[in-house]
CSV table of C-alpha atoms and ligand atoms in Angstrom, one decimal:
chain,number,residue,atom,x,y,z
A,206,MET,CA,8.2,-1.7,25.4
A,207,GLU,CA,6.9,-4.9,23.8
A,208,LEU,CA,5.5,-4.9,20.3
A,209,GLU,CA,2.6,-7.2,19.7
A,210,LEU,CA,1.2,-8.1,16.3
A,211,TYR,CA,-1.7,-10.2,15.3
A,212,ASN,CA,-0.5,-13.2,13.4
A,213,THR,CA,-3.0,-14.7,10.9
A,214,LEU,CA,-1.0,-18.0,11.0
A,215,THR,CA,-1.5,-18.5,14.8
A,216,ARG,CA,-4.8,-16.5,15.0
A,217,LYS,CA,-3.6,-14.5,17.9
A,218,LYS,CA,-1.6,-11.5,19.0
A,219,GLU,CA,2.0,-12.4,19.6
A,220,LYS,CA,5.0,-10.6,20.9
A,221,PHE,CA,7.2,-9.6,18.0
A,222,THR,CA,10.9,-10.2,18.0
A,223,PRO,CA,12.9,-10.4,14.8
A,224,ILE,CA,15.0,-13.4,13.8
A,225,ASN,CA,18.1,-11.2,13.3
A,226,ASP,CA,18.9,-7.5,14.0
A,227,THR,CA,17.3,-6.4,10.8
A,228,VAL,CA,13.5,-7.0,10.4
A,229,ARG,CA,12.9,-8.7,7.0
A,230,ILE,CA,9.5,-8.0,5.5
A,231,TYR,CA,7.8,-9.0,2.3
A,232,SER,CA,4.6,-7.2,1.0
A,233,CYS,CA,2.5,-8.3,-1.9
A,234,GLY,CA,2.5,-5.3,-4.2
A,235,PRO,CA,0.2,-4.1,-7.0
A,236,THR,CA,-0.8,-5.8,-10.2
A,237,VAL,CA,-0.1,-3.0,-12.6
A,238,TYR,CA,-2.9,-3.3,-15.2
A,239,SER,CA,-4.9,-0.2,-14.2
A,240,TYR,CA,-5.0,2.7,-11.7
A,241,ALA,CA,-4.6,1.7,-8.1
A,242,HIS,CA,-7.7,2.9,-6.1
A,243,ILE,CA,-7.9,4.1,-2.6
A,244,GLY,CA,-9.0,0.6,-1.5
A,245,ASN,CA,-5.7,-0.8,-2.7
A,246,PHE,CA,-3.9,2.1,-1.0
A,247,ARG,CA,-5.4,1.2,2.4
A,248,ALA,CA,-3.2,-1.9,2.2
A,249,TYR,CA,-0.1,0.2,1.5
A,250,VAL,CA,-0.9,2.8,4.2
A,251,PHE,CA,-1.1,-0.2,6.6
A,252,MET,CA,2.2,-1.4,5.2
A,253,ASP,CA,3.7,2.1,5.7
A,254,THR,CA,2.5,2.2,9.3
A,255,LEU,CA,4.0,-1.1,10.0
A,256,ARG,CA,7.4,0.1,8.7
A,257,ARG,CA,7.2,3.3,10.7
A,258,VAL,CA,6.2,1.5,13.9
A,259,LEU,CA,9.1,-0.9,13.5
A,260,LYS,CA,11.5,2.0,12.9
A,261,TYR,CA,10.0,3.9,16.0
A,262,ASN,CA,10.9,0.8,18.0
A,263,GLY,CA,14.5,1.1,16.8
A,264,TYR,CA,14.6,-1.7,14.2
A,265,LYS,CA,16.4,-1.6,10.9
A,266,LEU,CA,14.4,-2.9,8.0
A,267,LYS,CA,15.0,-4.9,4.9
A,268,HIS,CA,11.6,-4.9,3.1
A,269,ALA,CA,10.8,-6.1,-0.4
A,270,MET,CA,7.6,-5.4,-2.3
A,271,ASN,CA,6.9,-6.9,-5.7
A,272,ILE,CA,5.3,-5.4,-8.7
A,273,THR,CA,3.1,-8.0,-10.5
A,274,ASP,CA,3.6,-7.3,-14.2
A,275,VAL,CA,2.7,-10.8,-15.4
A,276,GLY,CA,0.8,-13.9,-14.3
A,277,HIS,CA,-2.1,-12.5,-12.2
A,278,LEU,CA,-5.1,-14.1,-13.8
A,279,GLU,CA,-8.6,-12.7,-13.6
A,280,SER,CA,-9.5,-15.2,-10.9
A,281,ASP,CA,-7.1,-16.2,-8.1
A,282,ALA,CA,-8.2,-19.8,-8.8
A,283,ASP,CA,-6.2,-20.1,-12.1
A,284,GLU,CA,-9.1,-19.0,-14.2
A,285,GLY,CA,-9.4,-16.3,-16.9
A,286,GLU,CA,-6.9,-14.2,-18.8
A,287,ASP,CA,-3.7,-12.6,-17.5
A,288,LYS,CA,-4.8,-9.1,-16.3
A,289,ILE,CA,-1.9,-7.3,-17.9
A,290,ALA,CA,-2.2,-9.1,-21.2
A,291,LYS,CA,-5.9,-8.4,-21.2
A,292,ALA,CA,-5.3,-4.6,-20.6
A,293,ALA,CA,-2.6,-4.6,-23.3
A,294,ARG,CA,-5.0,-6.3,-25.8
A,295,LYS,CA,-7.8,-3.8,-24.9
A,296,GLU,CA,-5.6,-0.7,-25.1
A,297,ASN,CA,-3.7,-2.1,-28.1
A,298,LYS,CA,-0.4,-1.5,-26.4
A,299,ASP,CA,2.6,-3.6,-25.5
A,300,PRO,CA,2.2,-5.3,-22.1
A,301,TYR,CA,5.5,-3.9,-20.8
A,302,GLU,CA,4.3,-0.4,-21.7
A,303,ILE,CA,1.1,-0.9,-19.8
A,304,ALA,CA,3.0,-2.2,-16.8
A,305,LYS,CA,5.4,0.7,-16.8
A,306,TYR,CA,2.7,3.3,-17.2
A,307,TYR,CA,0.7,2.0,-14.2
A,308,THR,CA,3.8,1.3,-12.1
A,309,ASP,CA,4.9,4.9,-12.5
A,310,ILE,CA,1.5,6.2,-11.5
A,311,PHE,CA,1.3,3.8,-8.6
A,312,LEU,CA,4.7,5.0,-7.2
A,313,ARG,CA,3.6,8.6,-7.7
A,314,ASP,CA,0.5,8.0,-5.6
A,315,PHE,CA,2.7,6.1,-3.1
A,316,ASP,CA,4.7,9.4,-2.7
A,317,ARG,CA,1.6,11.5,-2.4
A,318,LEU,CA,0.6,9.4,0.6
A,319,ASN,CA,4.1,9.8,2.0
A,320,ILE,CA,4.4,6.0,2.1
A,321,ASP,CA,7.9,5.1,3.2
A,322,ARG,CA,9.4,3.1,0.3
A,323,PRO,CA,10.5,-0.5,0.8
A,324,GLU,CA,14.2,-1.0,0.4
A,325,ILE,CA,13.6,-3.3,-2.5
A,326,ILE,CA,10.9,-3.0,-5.2
A,327,CYS,CA,11.1,-5.9,-7.6
A,328,LYS,CA,9.3,-6.8,-10.8
A,329,ALA,CA,8.1,-10.3,-11.6
A,330,THR,CA,9.4,-10.2,-15.2
A,331,ASP,CA,12.9,-9.5,-13.9
A,332,HIS,CA,12.9,-12.8,-12.1
A,333,ILE,CA,11.8,-15.4,-14.7
A,334,GLN,CA,15.0,-17.6,-14.4
A,335,GLU,CA,14.8,-17.7,-10.6
A,336,MET,CA,11.1,-18.7,-10.9
A,337,ILE,CA,12.0,-21.5,-13.3
A,338,GLU,CA,14.6,-22.8,-10.8
A,339,PHE,CA,12.1,-22.5,-7.9
A,340,VAL,CA,9.5,-24.6,-9.9
A,341,SER,CA,12.2,-27.1,-10.9
A,342,GLU,CA,13.1,-27.6,-7.2
A,343,ILE,CA,9.4,-28.2,-6.3
A,344,VAL,CA,9.1,-30.8,-9.1
A,345,LYS,CA,12.4,-32.4,-8.1
A,346,ASN,CA,11.2,-32.7,-4.5
A,347,GLY,CA,8.0,-34.5,-5.7
A,348,TYR,CA,5.5,-31.7,-5.0
A,349,GLY,CA,4.9,-30.7,-8.6
A,350,TYR,CA,3.8,-32.4,-11.8
A,351,GLU,CA,3.3,-31.5,-15.4
A,352,THR,CA,0.0,-31.5,-17.3
A,353,SER,CA,-0.9,-30.3,-20.8
A,354,LYS,CA,-1.8,-26.9,-19.3
A,355,GLY,CA,1.3,-26.3,-17.1
A,356,VAL,CA,3.1,-27.4,-14.0
A,357,TYR,CA,0.9,-27.9,-10.9
A,358,PHE,CA,1.4,-28.2,-7.2
A,359,ASP,CA,0.3,-31.4,-5.7
A,360,ILE,CA,-1.3,-30.4,-2.4
A,361,SER,CA,-1.8,-34.0,-1.2
A,362,LYS,CA,2.0,-34.2,-0.7
A,363,LEU,CA,1.8,-31.6,2.1
A,364,ASP,CA,1.5,-32.5,5.8
A,365,GLU,CA,-1.2,-29.9,6.2
A,366,TYR,CA,-3.2,-27.7,3.7
A,367,PRO,CA,-4.6,-25.1,4.3
A,368,VAL,CA,-2.6,-23.7,7.2
A,369,LEU,CA,-3.4,-20.0,7.0
A,370,SER,CA,-7.1,-20.0,6.2
A,371,ASP,CA,-9.8,-22.1,7.7
A,372,ARG,CA,-11.3,-23.1,4.5
A,373,LYS,CA,-12.0,-26.8,4.3
A,374,VAL,CA,-10.4,-28.3,1.3
A,375,ASN,CA,-12.6,-31.4,1.0
A,376,GLU,CA,-15.7,-29.3,1.3
A,377,GLN,CA,-14.7,-26.8,-1.3
A,378,ILE,CA,-14.8,-28.8,-4.5
A,379,ALA,CA,-13.3,-26.7,-7.2
A,380,GLY,CA,-15.6,-28.4,-9.7
A,381,ALA,CA,-18.6,-26.9,-8.1
A,382,ARG,CA,-17.7,-23.5,-9.5
A,383,VAL,CA,-15.3,-24.2,-12.4
A,384,GLU,CA,-15.1,-27.2,-14.6
A,385,VAL,CA,-12.8,-29.8,-13.0
A,386,ASP,CA,-9.5,-30.2,-14.8
A,387,GLN,CA,-9.3,-34.0,-15.2
A,388,GLU,CA,-5.5,-33.8,-15.4
A,389,LYS,CA,-5.1,-32.4,-12.0
A,390,ARG,CA,-4.4,-34.9,-9.2
A,391,ASN,CA,-6.5,-33.0,-6.7
A,392,PRO,CA,-9.1,-30.3,-7.4
A,393,GLU,CA,-7.3,-27.8,-5.2
A,394,ASP,CA,-3.9,-28.3,-7.0
A,395,PHE,CA,-2.8,-24.9,-8.4
A,396,ALA,CA,-0.7,-23.7,-11.3
A,397,LEU,CA,3.0,-23.0,-10.7
A,398,TRP,CA,3.9,-22.4,-14.3
A,399,ILE,CA,1.4,-22.0,-17.1
A,400,LYS,CA,1.8,-23.2,-20.7
A,401,ALA,CA,1.1,-20.2,-23.0
A,402,PRO,CA,-1.4,-20.4,-25.8
A,403,GLU,CA,0.0,-19.5,-29.2
A,404,LYS,CA,-1.2,-15.9,-29.2
A,405,HIS,CA,-0.3,-15.2,-25.6
A,406,LEU,CA,1.7,-12.0,-25.3
A,407,MET,CA,4.2,-12.6,-22.5
A,408,LYS,CA,5.9,-16.0,-22.5
A,409,TRP,CA,9.3,-17.4,-21.8
A,410,GLU,CA,11.3,-20.6,-22.8
A,411,SER,CA,11.4,-23.1,-20.0
A,412,PRO,CA,11.9,-26.8,-19.4
A,413,TRP,CA,8.1,-27.1,-20.0
A,414,GLY,CA,8.0,-25.1,-23.2
A,415,LEU,CA,6.9,-21.5,-23.7
A,416,CYS,CA,5.2,-20.6,-20.5
A,417,TYR,CA,4.5,-17.8,-18.1
A,418,PRO,CA,4.5,-17.8,-14.3
A,419,GLY,CA,1.6,-18.4,-11.9
A,420,TRP,CA,1.0,-15.4,-9.6
A,421,HIS,CA,1.9,-17.2,-6.4
A,422,ILE,CA,5.3,-18.4,-7.6
A,423,GLU,CA,6.4,-14.8,-8.2
A,424,CYS,CA,6.1,-13.9,-4.5
A,425,SER,CA,7.7,-17.1,-3.2
A,426,THR,CA,10.6,-16.6,-5.5
A,427,MET,CA,11.3,-12.9,-4.9
A,428,SER,CA,10.8,-13.2,-1.2
A,429,GLN,CA,13.2,-16.0,-1.0
A,430,LYS,CA,15.7,-14.3,-3.2
A,431,TYR,CA,15.8,-11.1,-1.2
A,432,LEU,CA,14.9,-12.2,2.3
A,433,GLY,CA,16.0,-15.9,2.6
A,434,ASP,CA,14.1,-19.1,3.3
A,435,GLU,CA,12.6,-17.7,6.5
A,436,PHE,CA,12.0,-14.1,7.2
A,437,ASP,CA,10.0,-12.1,9.8
A,438,ILE,CA,6.8,-10.6,8.4
A,439,HIS,CA,4.6,-11.1,5.3
A,440,THR,CA,1.9,-8.6,4.6
A,441,GLY,CA,-1.1,-8.3,2.2
A,442,GLY,CA,-4.8,-7.8,2.1
A,443,ILE,CA,-7.3,-10.2,3.6
A,444,ASP,CA,-8.2,-11.4,0.1
A,445,HIS,CA,-4.7,-12.9,-0.1
A,446,ILE,CA,-5.3,-15.3,2.8
A,447,PRO,CA,-7.2,-18.2,1.3
A,448,THR,CA,-5.4,-18.6,-2.0
A,449,HIS,CA,-2.4,-16.5,-2.7
A,450,HIS,CA,-0.7,-16.7,0.7
A,451,GLU,CA,-1.9,-20.2,1.3
A,452,ASN,CA,-0.2,-21.3,-1.9
A,453,GLU,CA,2.9,-19.3,-1.2
A,454,ILE,CA,3.3,-21.3,2.0
A,455,ALA,CA,2.7,-24.5,0.1
A,456,GLN,CA,5.4,-23.6,-2.5
A,457,SER,CA,8.0,-22.7,0.1
A,458,LYS,CA,7.3,-25.9,2.0
A,459,GLY,CA,7.6,-27.8,-1.3
A,460,LYS,CA,11.0,-26.2,-2.0
A,461,CYS,CA,12.7,-25.9,1.4
A,462,GLY,CA,10.3,-27.4,3.9
A,463,LYS,CA,9.6,-24.1,5.7
A,464,ILE,CA,6.8,-21.7,6.1
A,465,PRO,CA,8.5,-18.6,4.7
A,466,ALA,CA,7.4,-15.9,7.2
A,467,ARG,CA,6.9,-16.1,11.0
A,468,PHE,CA,4.3,-13.4,11.1
A,469,TRP,CA,1.5,-13.0,8.5
A,470,LEU,CA,-0.3,-9.7,8.7
A,471,HIS,CA,-3.5,-8.8,6.7
A,472,CYS,CA,-5.3,-5.6,6.2
A,473,ASN,CA,-9.1,-5.6,6.0
A,474,PHE,CA,-11.0,-3.9,3.2
A,475,LEU,CA,-12.0,-0.4,2.4
A,476,THR,CA,-15.7,-0.7,1.7
A,477,ILE,CA,-18.4,1.3,0.1
A,478,ASP,CA,-22.0,0.9,1.3
A,479,GLY,CA,-20.6,-2.1,3.2
A,480,GLY,CA,-19.2,-3.9,0.0
A,481,LYS,CA,-15.6,-4.1,-1.0
A,482,MET,CA,-14.2,-1.3,-3.1
A,483,SER,CA,-12.9,-3.1,-6.2
A,484,LYS,CA,-12.1,-2.6,-9.9
A,485,SER,CA,-14.4,-5.5,-10.9
A,486,LEU,CA,-17.4,-4.0,-9.0
A,487,GLY,CA,-16.7,-0.6,-10.6
A,488,ASN,CA,-17.1,1.3,-7.3
A,489,ILE,CA,-13.6,2.7,-7.1
A,490,TYR,CA,-12.2,6.1,-6.4
A,491,THR,CA,-8.6,7.2,-6.9
A,492,LEU,CA,-6.5,9.9,-5.1
A,493,ASP,CA,-7.2,12.1,-8.1
A,494,THR,CA,-11.0,11.8,-7.5
A,495,LEU,CA,-10.4,13.0,-4.0
A,496,GLN,CA,-8.2,15.9,-5.1
A,497,GLU,CA,-10.9,17.0,-7.5
A,498,LYS,CA,-13.0,17.5,-4.4
A,499,ASN,CA,-10.1,19.3,-2.6
A,500,ILE,CA,-9.3,16.4,-0.4
A,501,GLU,CA,-5.6,16.0,0.1
A,502,PRO,CA,-4.1,12.5,-0.3
A,503,LEU,CA,-2.7,12.7,3.2
A,504,ALA,CA,-6.3,13.3,4.5
A,505,TYR,CA,-7.1,9.9,3.1
A,506,LYS,CA,-4.2,8.5,5.1
A,507,LEU,CA,-5.6,10.2,8.2
A,508,LEU,CA,-9.0,8.7,7.4
A,509,CYS,CA,-7.3,5.2,7.4
A,510,PHE,CA,-6.2,5.8,11.0
A,511,SER,CA,-9.9,6.1,12.1
A,512,SER,CA,-10.3,2.3,11.9
A,513,HIS,CA,-8.0,-0.5,13.1
A,514,TYR,CA,-6.3,-2.2,10.1
A,515,ARG,CA,-8.0,-5.5,10.9
A,516,ASN,CA,-11.5,-3.9,10.8
A,517,LYS,CA,-13.4,-2.8,7.7
A,518,LEU,CA,-13.4,0.9,6.9
A,519,ASN,CA,-16.4,2.2,5.1
A,520,PHE,CA,-15.6,5.1,2.8
A,521,THR,CA,-17.9,8.1,2.4
A,522,PHE,CA,-17.0,11.5,0.9
A,523,GLN,CA,-18.4,13.1,4.0
A,524,GLY,CA,-15.9,11.1,6.1
A,525,ALA,CA,-13.0,12.1,3.7
A,526,ILE,CA,-14.0,15.8,3.9
A,527,SER,CA,-14.0,15.7,7.7
A,528,ALA,CA,-10.6,14.0,7.6
A,529,ASN,CA,-9.3,16.8,5.4
A,530,THR,CA,-10.6,19.4,7.9
A,531,SER,CA,-9.0,17.4,10.8
A,532,LEU,CA,-5.7,17.3,9.0
A,533,GLN,CA,-5.6,21.1,8.7
A,534,ARG,CA,-6.6,21.4,12.4
A,535,LEU,CA,-3.7,19.0,13.3
A,536,ARG,CA,-1.3,21.2,11.4
A,537,GLU,CA,-2.7,24.4,13.0
A,538,GLY,CA,-2.4,22.7,16.4
A,539,TYR,CA,1.3,21.9,15.6
A,540,ARG,CA,2.0,25.5,14.6
A,541,LYS,CA,0.4,26.8,17.8
A,542,HIS,CA,2.7,24.7,19.9
A,543,LEU,CA,5.6,25.7,17.7
A,544,LYS,CA,5.0,29.3,18.6
A,545,GLY,CA,4.2,28.6,22.2
A,546,THR,CA,6.2,29.8,25.1
A,547,ASP,CA,4.6,27.9,28.0
A,548,ASP,CA,6.6,25.4,29.9
A,549,VAL,CA,5.4,21.8,30.1
A,550,GLU,CA,6.8,19.4,32.7
A,551,GLU,CA,8.8,16.4,31.4
A,552,GLU,CA,6.4,14.0,33.2
A,553,ILE,CA,3.5,15.2,31.0
A,554,ILE,CA,5.6,14.7,27.8
A,555,ASN,CA,6.7,11.3,29.0
A,556,ASN,CA,3.1,10.2,29.7
A,557,PHE,CA,2.0,11.2,26.2
A,558,GLN,CA,5.0,9.5,24.7
A,559,LYS,CA,4.2,6.3,26.7
A,560,GLU,CA,0.5,6.3,25.8
A,561,PHE,CA,1.3,6.8,22.1
A,562,HIS,CA,4.0,4.1,22.1
A,563,GLN,CA,1.6,1.7,23.9
A,564,ALA,CA,-1.1,2.3,21.3
A,565,ILE,CA,1.1,1.7,18.3
A,566,ASN,CA,2.7,-1.3,19.8
A,567,ASP,CA,-0.7,-2.8,20.5
A,568,ASP,CA,-1.0,-4.3,17.0
A,569,LEU,CA,-0.7,-0.9,15.4
A,570,ASN,CA,-3.8,0.6,17.1
A,571,MET,CA,-3.9,3.8,15.2
A,572,PRO,CA,-7.4,5.0,16.4
A,573,SER,CA,-6.0,4.9,19.9
A,574,ALA,CA,-2.7,6.5,18.9
A,575,MET,CA,-4.6,9.3,17.2
A,576,SER,CA,-6.5,10.1,20.3
A,577,VAL,CA,-3.2,10.7,22.1
A,578,VAL,CA,-2.1,12.9,19.2
A,579,TRP,CA,-5.3,15.0,19.6
A,580,ASP,CA,-4.7,15.2,23.4
A,581,VAL,CA,-1.3,16.7,22.7
A,582,VAL,CA,-2.7,19.1,20.0
A,583,ARG,CA,-5.5,20.3,22.4
A,584,TYR,CA,-3.3,20.6,25.4
A,585,PRO,CA,-4.1,24.0,26.9
A,586,LYS,CA,-0.4,25.1,27.4
A,587,LYS,CA,1.3,25.9,24.2
A,588,SER,CA,4.9,24.7,24.1
A,589,LYS,CA,7.7,24.0,21.6
A,590,LYS,CA,8.3,20.8,23.5
A,591,LEU,CA,4.9,19.6,22.4
A,592,SER,CA,5.5,20.6,18.8
A,593,SER,CA,8.7,18.4,18.9
A,594,LEU,CA,6.7,15.6,20.4
A,595,LEU,CA,4.1,15.9,17.6
A,596,LEU,CA,6.9,15.8,15.0
A,597,GLU,CA,8.2,12.6,16.7
A,598,PHE,CA,4.7,11.1,16.5
A,599,ASP,CA,4.6,12.1,12.9
A,600,SER,CA,7.5,9.9,12.1
A,601,VAL,CA,4.9,7.1,12.6
A,602,LEU,CA,1.9,8.9,11.1
A,603,GLY,CA,3.7,10.3,8.0
A,604,LEU,CA,1.1,13.1,7.7
A,605,LYS,CA,3.6,15.9,7.2
A,606,ILE,CA,2.1,17.8,10.1
A,607,ASP,CA,4.8,20.5,9.8
A,608,GLN,CA,3.5,21.4,6.3
A,609,GLY,CA,0.8,23.7,5.2
A,610,GLN,CA,0.5,27.4,5.7
A,611,GLU,CA,-1.3,29.6,8.1
A,612,LYS,CA,-4.5,31.0,6.6
A,613,GLN,CA,-3.5,34.4,5.3
A,614,GLU,CA,-5.8,37.3,4.6
A,615,ILE,CA,-5.6,37.8,0.8
A,616,PRO,CA,-6.5,41.4,-0.2
A,617,GLN,CA,-9.6,41.8,-2.3
A,618,GLU,CA,-7.6,43.2,-5.2
A,619,ILE,CA,-5.3,40.1,-5.3
A,620,GLN,CA,-8.3,37.7,-5.1
A,621,GLN,CA,-9.8,39.5,-8.1
A,622,LEU,CA,-6.6,39.1,-10.0
A,623,ILE,CA,-6.3,35.4,-9.1
A,624,GLU,CA,-9.8,34.9,-10.5
A,625,GLU,CA,-9.0,36.7,-13.7
A,626,ARG,CA,-5.9,34.6,-14.1
A,627,LYS,CA,-7.9,31.4,-13.5
A,628,THR,CA,-10.3,32.4,-16.3
A,629,ALA,CA,-7.3,33.2,-18.6
A,630,ARG,CA,-5.9,29.8,-17.9
A,631,GLU,CA,-9.2,28.1,-18.5
A,632,ASN,CA,-9.2,29.9,-21.9
A,633,LYS,CA,-5.6,28.8,-22.5
A,634,ASP,CA,-4.6,32.4,-22.8
A,635,TRP,CA,-1.2,31.8,-21.3
A,636,GLU,CA,0.1,35.3,-22.3
A,637,LEU,CA,-2.6,37.0,-20.3
A,638,SER,CA,-2.1,34.5,-17.4
A,639,ASP,CA,1.6,35.3,-17.2
A,640,LYS,CA,0.9,39.0,-17.4
A,641,ILE,CA,-1.5,38.8,-14.5
A,642,ARG,CA,1.0,36.8,-12.5
A,643,ASP,CA,3.6,39.6,-13.0
A,644,ILE,CA,1.1,42.2,-11.8
A,645,ILE,CA,0.4,40.0,-8.7
A,646,LYS,CA,4.1,39.8,-8.1
A,647,GLU,CA,4.4,43.6,-8.4
A,648,LYS,CA,1.9,43.7,-5.5
A,649,GLY,CA,4.0,41.4,-3.3
A,650,TYR,CA,2.6,37.9,-3.9
A,651,ILE,CA,4.2,35.0,-5.8
A,652,ILE,CA,2.1,32.4,-7.5
A,653,LYS,CA,3.4,28.9,-7.8
A,654,ASP,CA,1.5,26.3,-9.9
A,655,SER,CA,1.9,22.8,-8.8
A,656,LYS,CA,0.3,19.5,-9.6
A,657,ASP,CA,-1.7,19.9,-6.3
A,658,GLY,CA,-3.1,23.3,-7.4
A,659,MET,CA,-2.0,26.9,-7.0
A,660,ILE,CA,0.1,28.2,-4.1
A,661,LEU,CA,0.2,31.9,-3.2
A,662,GLU,CA,3.1,33.2,-1.1
A,663,LYS,CA,3.6,36.7,0.2
A,664,PHE,CA,7.1,38.2,0.1
A,665,GLU,CA,8.6,41.3,1.4
A,666,LYS,CA,9.6,43.6,-1.5
B,294,AMP,P1,-4.1,-5.9,-6.6
B,294,AMP,O1,-3.4,-4.8,-7.3
B,294,AMP,O2,-5.4,-6.2,-7.1
B,294,AMP,O3,-3.2,-7.1,-6.6
B,294,AMP,O4,-4.3,-5.5,-5.1
B,294,AMP,C1,-3.3,-4.8,-4.4
B,294,AMP,C2,-3.6,-4.8,-2.9
B,294,AMP,O5,-4.8,-4.1,-2.6
B,294,AMP,C3,-3.8,-6.2,-2.3
B,294,AMP,O6,-3.0,-6.2,-1.1
B,294,AMP,C4,-5.3,-6.2,-2.0
B,294,AMP,O7,-5.5,-7.1,-0.9
B,294,AMP,C5,-5.5,-4.8,-1.7
B,294,AMP,N1,-7.0,-4.4,-1.9
B,294,AMP,C6,-7.7,-4.5,-3.0
B,294,AMP,N2,-9.0,-4.0,-2.8
B,294,AMP,C7,-9.0,-3.5,-1.5
B,294,AMP,C8,-9.9,-2.8,-0.7
B,294,AMP,N3,-11.1,-2.5,-1.1
B,294,AMP,N4,-9.6,-2.5,0.6
B,294,AMP,C9,-8.3,-2.8,1.0
B,294,AMP,N5,-7.4,-3.4,0.3
B,294,AMP,C10,-7.7,-3.8,-0.9
B,295,ZN,ZN1,2.1,-11.9,-3.4
């Protein structure tokens, strides 16, 4: 069955075939200066679905995602302070410490959303030498020039700019918003390599003095290092289209004359009251915020499937609570089929399979794919064959539908003890808490405390 993906570069849905046997993908990863919010994670849930759909279609993957731990300025248009350096200054910490702390939390949340990890996760600060070489090549090829502020890309040397976005360069005069840098040859020229002010925290020796990289050069360098001059798919959020990805394309053309990826896929925003969820607007929620309200991280993933990745998705707590209930229903539906003894004809299974495959291959149409999943869940005959089919679909959804427990009737007496133990723990009376746990065990129940809360399991004595 053909896989079609919408390519921002050509502005149409195209049949996807990889250059080689292995699909090579590059995804713009997080800037690790703060906690990633659920808006950010919409972009990574989309990335995860793409991986899983490609695997479902039988492809092997080589996928690189970067961690931006230097060089992302407050504005994408080369303005403001480096985000990591700013956080380090504010928190009075070493920038590497800041980056490591937020990277670890990001990857923990990645796992909570059961996001399939890219084969390569690479940090910008580990690739400084390669970036210097990349910039040197651009300069050598006549596309870059030095000013007192850094090394800039000369966009007038390109045959076409922009190619990805439809912004009109001549109409968008940089000086209208920011003071024009008189040393730049064209207002739209952008920084490849930035000369570091004396007190700047992260800087490296280079042919142009003590500098730090521009954000765009990181992605061009790492994608080329791991995936070659031309690879299959580049992903990111729609906010990357006009500047970051446009400039990545310019850089690769300046170095090796090629647009680096054949397909450019972009995920739309998670919004709140119609506006983008973003750190700068202060309207963000994290997975922890959801868990405080007893909404599982995977329920958020299910919520993401309610809208096509190219459309906006408006977040409400009501929506997230319903998604949480739906996730439990999905798992219950799976368990019912697992216990089922009815027979279901192969033709019915094949039809479901075909409809699901068609939906995901239609530019990852997850709302459509989910309606097939629900048809299987609600199918009146209960059969193990359908539970296996749901598990097969879950290789694309990544919702862990075979997890979760059946609702168990907890005796009043045990419930009372659980409440008492909760109070003991709130009072930090660990001795009493342990004692109550032992009493509960005597009565045939084991309590396990996990980061996601308490789990109660019955066992036969
Ligand atoms: P950042 O860490 O700011 O570089 O962003 C990481 C990723 O999150 C990028 O792919 C952004 O496009 C994406 N992103 C940021 N805010 C949102 C949002 N509200 N909805 C969807 N994606 C977002
Ligand atoms: Zn990038």
